[in-house]
């Protein structure tokens, strides 16, 4: 595990193989912070995956989801969670916010979903017949 200092928090980054091991052999939850559109194109195949976007794509570029913590708090307890995104960048920022909010065991998955796929780990693509119920709709209240 690689500890990266932050001006606000200590971030622990784990590789996708360690993340896969923790997900399947421990009491962890996977929080995917990509947009709903990215999530539906493919995500980690795990029974306790939650999608809450940390950033939204807008005509002006990417903007932080102003309700990210408001959406996370009712869905998650402040114990073990994993974070993921497309390449591992947004999840660093989400990890900082979660640690600053008092979450104790938050890990950033290095390389994000792209590294997960590159390592041949299981993924699922959303179709009308297999919609994941734990998706918080994008742009709610924006």
Short mmCIF file of C-alpha atoms in Angstrom, two decimals:
data_model
loop_
_atom_site.label_atom_id
_atom_site.label_comp_id
_atom_site.label_asym_id
_atom_site.label_seq_id
_atom_site.Cartn_x
_atom_site.Cartn_y
_atom_site.Cartn_z
CA UNK A 1 0.00 0.00 0.00
CA UNK A 2 1.30 3.40 -1.02
CA UNK A 3 0.59 6.30 1.33
CA UNK A 4 0.40 9.66 -0.45
CA UNK A 5 0.42 12.81 1.63
CA UNK A 6 -2.28 15.37 1.06
CA UNK A 7 -2.57 18.84 2.44
CA UNK A 8 -5.78 17.72 4.13
CA UNK A 9 -5.54 13.95 4.66
CA UNK A 10 -3.45 10.81 4.33
CA UNK A 11 -4.54 8.85 1.26
CA UNK A 12 -3.84 5.13 1.06
CA UNK A 13 -3.73 3.83 -2.51
CA UNK A 14 -4.04 0.14 -3.22
CA UNK A 15 -3.70 -1.64 -6.55
CA UNK A 16 -6.64 -3.33 -8.25
CA UNK A 17 -5.49 -6.83 -7.30
CA UNK A 18 -5.45 -5.88 -3.61
CA UNK A 19 -8.84 -4.14 -4.06
CA UNK A 20 -10.28 -7.29 -5.65
CA UNK A 21 -8.94 -9.40 -2.77
CA UNK A 22 -10.39 -7.06 -0.13
CA UNK A 23 -13.77 -6.93 -1.86
CA UNK A 24 -14.10 -10.68 -2.01
CA UNK A 25 -12.45 -11.67 1.27
CA UNK A 26 -13.30 -8.86 3.69
CA UNK A 27 -16.12 -6.59 4.78
CA UNK A 28 -15.58 -3.85 2.18
CA UNK A 29 -17.85 -1.86 -0.07
CA UNK A 30 -17.02 -0.42 -3.49
CA UNK A 31 -17.94 3.22 -4.14
CA UNK A 32 -17.60 4.11 -7.81
CA UNK A 33 -17.32 7.90 -8.16
CA UNK A 34 -17.58 8.03 -11.96
CA UNK A 35 -20.58 9.50 -13.75
CA UNK A 36 -23.67 7.37 -14.17
CA UNK A 37 -22.97 7.16 -17.91
CA UNK A 38 -19.45 5.83 -17.33
CA UNK A 39 -20.72 3.43 -14.68
CA UNK A 40 -23.40 2.01 -17.00
CA UNK A 41 -20.82 1.37 -19.74
CA UNK A 42 -19.06 -0.99 -17.34
CA UNK A 43 -18.12 -1.27 -13.68
CA UNK A 44 -16.58 -3.59 -11.12
CA UNK A 45 -18.61 -6.79 -10.88
CA UNK A 46 -19.24 -6.93 -7.16
CA UNK A 47 -22.45 -7.39 -5.19
CA UNK A 48 -22.02 -4.28 -3.00
CA UNK A 49 -21.17 -1.56 -5.50
CA UNK A 50 -22.51 1.96 -5.14
CA UNK A 51 -22.28 4.69 -7.80
CA UNK A 52 -22.27 8.33 -6.71
CA UNK A 53 -20.61 10.73 -9.13
CA UNK A 54 -17.92 12.97 -7.68
CA UNK A 55 -17.87 15.17 -10.79
CA UNK A 56 -20.30 15.90 -13.60
CA UNK A 57 -19.57 16.63 -17.24
CA UNK A 58 -21.07 19.98 -18.24
CA UNK A 59 -20.76 22.19 -21.34
CA UNK A 60 -18.24 24.23 -19.33
CA UNK A 61 -16.19 21.14 -18.42
CA UNK A 62 -16.12 18.95 -15.34
CA UNK A 63 -17.57 20.33 -12.13
CA UNK A 64 -17.62 18.83 -8.67
CA UNK A 65 -20.93 17.33 -7.55
CA UNK A 66 -21.98 19.84 -4.86
CA UNK A 67 -24.12 17.17 -3.20
CA UNK A 68 -21.52 14.39 -3.18
CA UNK A 69 -21.22 14.12 0.61
CA UNK A 70 -24.97 14.70 1.04
CA UNK A 71 -25.57 11.70 -1.24
CA UNK A 72 -22.89 9.49 0.33
CA UNK A 73 -23.81 9.94 4.00
CA UNK A 74 -27.25 8.23 3.91
CA UNK A 75 -25.84 5.34 1.84
CA UNK A 76 -22.58 4.64 3.68
CA UNK A 77 -21.36 4.23 7.20
CA UNK A 78 -18.00 5.64 8.22
CA UNK A 79 -16.26 2.24 8.20
CA UNK A 80 -14.62 0.35 5.32
CA UNK A 81 -15.08 1.64 1.78
CA UNK A 82 -13.16 1.47 -1.47
CA UNK A 83 -13.18 4.22 -4.04
CA UNK A 84 -12.85 3.93 -7.80
CA UNK A 85 -13.16 5.98 -10.96
CA UNK A 86 -12.07 5.82 -14.58
CA UNK A 87 -8.33 6.23 -14.01
CA UNK A 88 -7.94 6.90 -10.29
CA UNK A 89 -7.85 10.72 -10.29
CA UNK A 90 -11.38 11.71 -9.20
CA UNK A 91 -11.23 9.04 -6.53
CA UNK A 92 -8.23 10.77 -4.93
CA UNK A 93 -10.32 13.92 -4.44
CA UNK A 94 -13.32 11.89 -3.25
CA UNK A 95 -11.06 10.04 -0.81
CA UNK A 96 -9.83 13.34 0.65
CA UNK A 97 -13.41 14.53 1.13
CA UNK A 98 -14.47 11.26 2.77
CA UNK A 99 -11.47 11.17 5.13
CA UNK A 100 -12.07 14.80 6.06
CA UNK A 101 -15.72 13.90 6.82
CA UNK A 102 -14.61 11.26 9.32
CA UNK A 103 -14.59 8.07 7.24
CA UNK A 104 -11.90 5.86 8.79
CA UNK A 105 -10.93 3.21 6.25
CA UNK A 106 -11.14 4.67 2.77
CA UNK A 107 -8.81 3.36 0.10
CA UNK A 108 -8.14 4.84 -3.31
CA UNK A 109 -7.93 2.17 -6.02
CA UNK A 110 -4.87 3.08 -8.07
CA UNK A 111 -5.51 3.14 -11.79
CA UNK A 112 -9.28 3.00 -11.27
CA UNK A 113 -11.63 1.11 -13.52
CA UNK A 114 -9.19 1.20 -16.45
CA UNK A 115 -6.59 -0.72 -14.42
CA UNK A 116 -9.30 -3.12 -13.23
CA UNK A 117 -10.17 -3.95 -16.86
CA UNK A 118 -6.50 -4.13 -17.93
CA UNK A 119 -5.91 -6.74 -15.22
CA UNK A 120 -8.77 -8.89 -16.51
CA UNK A 121 -10.86 -8.55 -13.36
CA UNK A 122 -14.65 -9.12 -13.57
CA UNK A 123 -16.84 -6.34 -14.92
CA UNK A 124 -20.52 -5.87 -15.61
CA UNK A 125 -22.23 -3.67 -18.19
CA UNK A 126 -25.67 -2.31 -17.40
CA UNK A 127 -28.48 -3.29 -19.75
CA UNK A 128 -32.21 -2.66 -19.38
CA UNK A 129 -32.53 -6.17 -17.89
CA UNK A 130 -29.78 -5.90 -15.25
CA UNK A 131 -29.93 -2.40 -13.79
CA UNK A 132 -27.95 -1.93 -10.57
CA UNK A 133 -30.23 -0.46 -7.87
CA UNK A 134 -27.45 1.42 -6.04
CA UNK A 135 -26.98 4.23 -8.56
CA UNK A 136 -27.60 7.75 -7.33
CA UNK A 137 -28.88 9.65 -10.41
CA UNK A 138 -26.52 12.29 -11.77
CA UNK A 139 -27.30 15.96 -11.52
CA UNK A 140 -30.03 15.44 -8.91
CA UNK A 141 -30.94 18.84 -7.61
CA UNK A 142 -28.49 20.73 -9.83
#
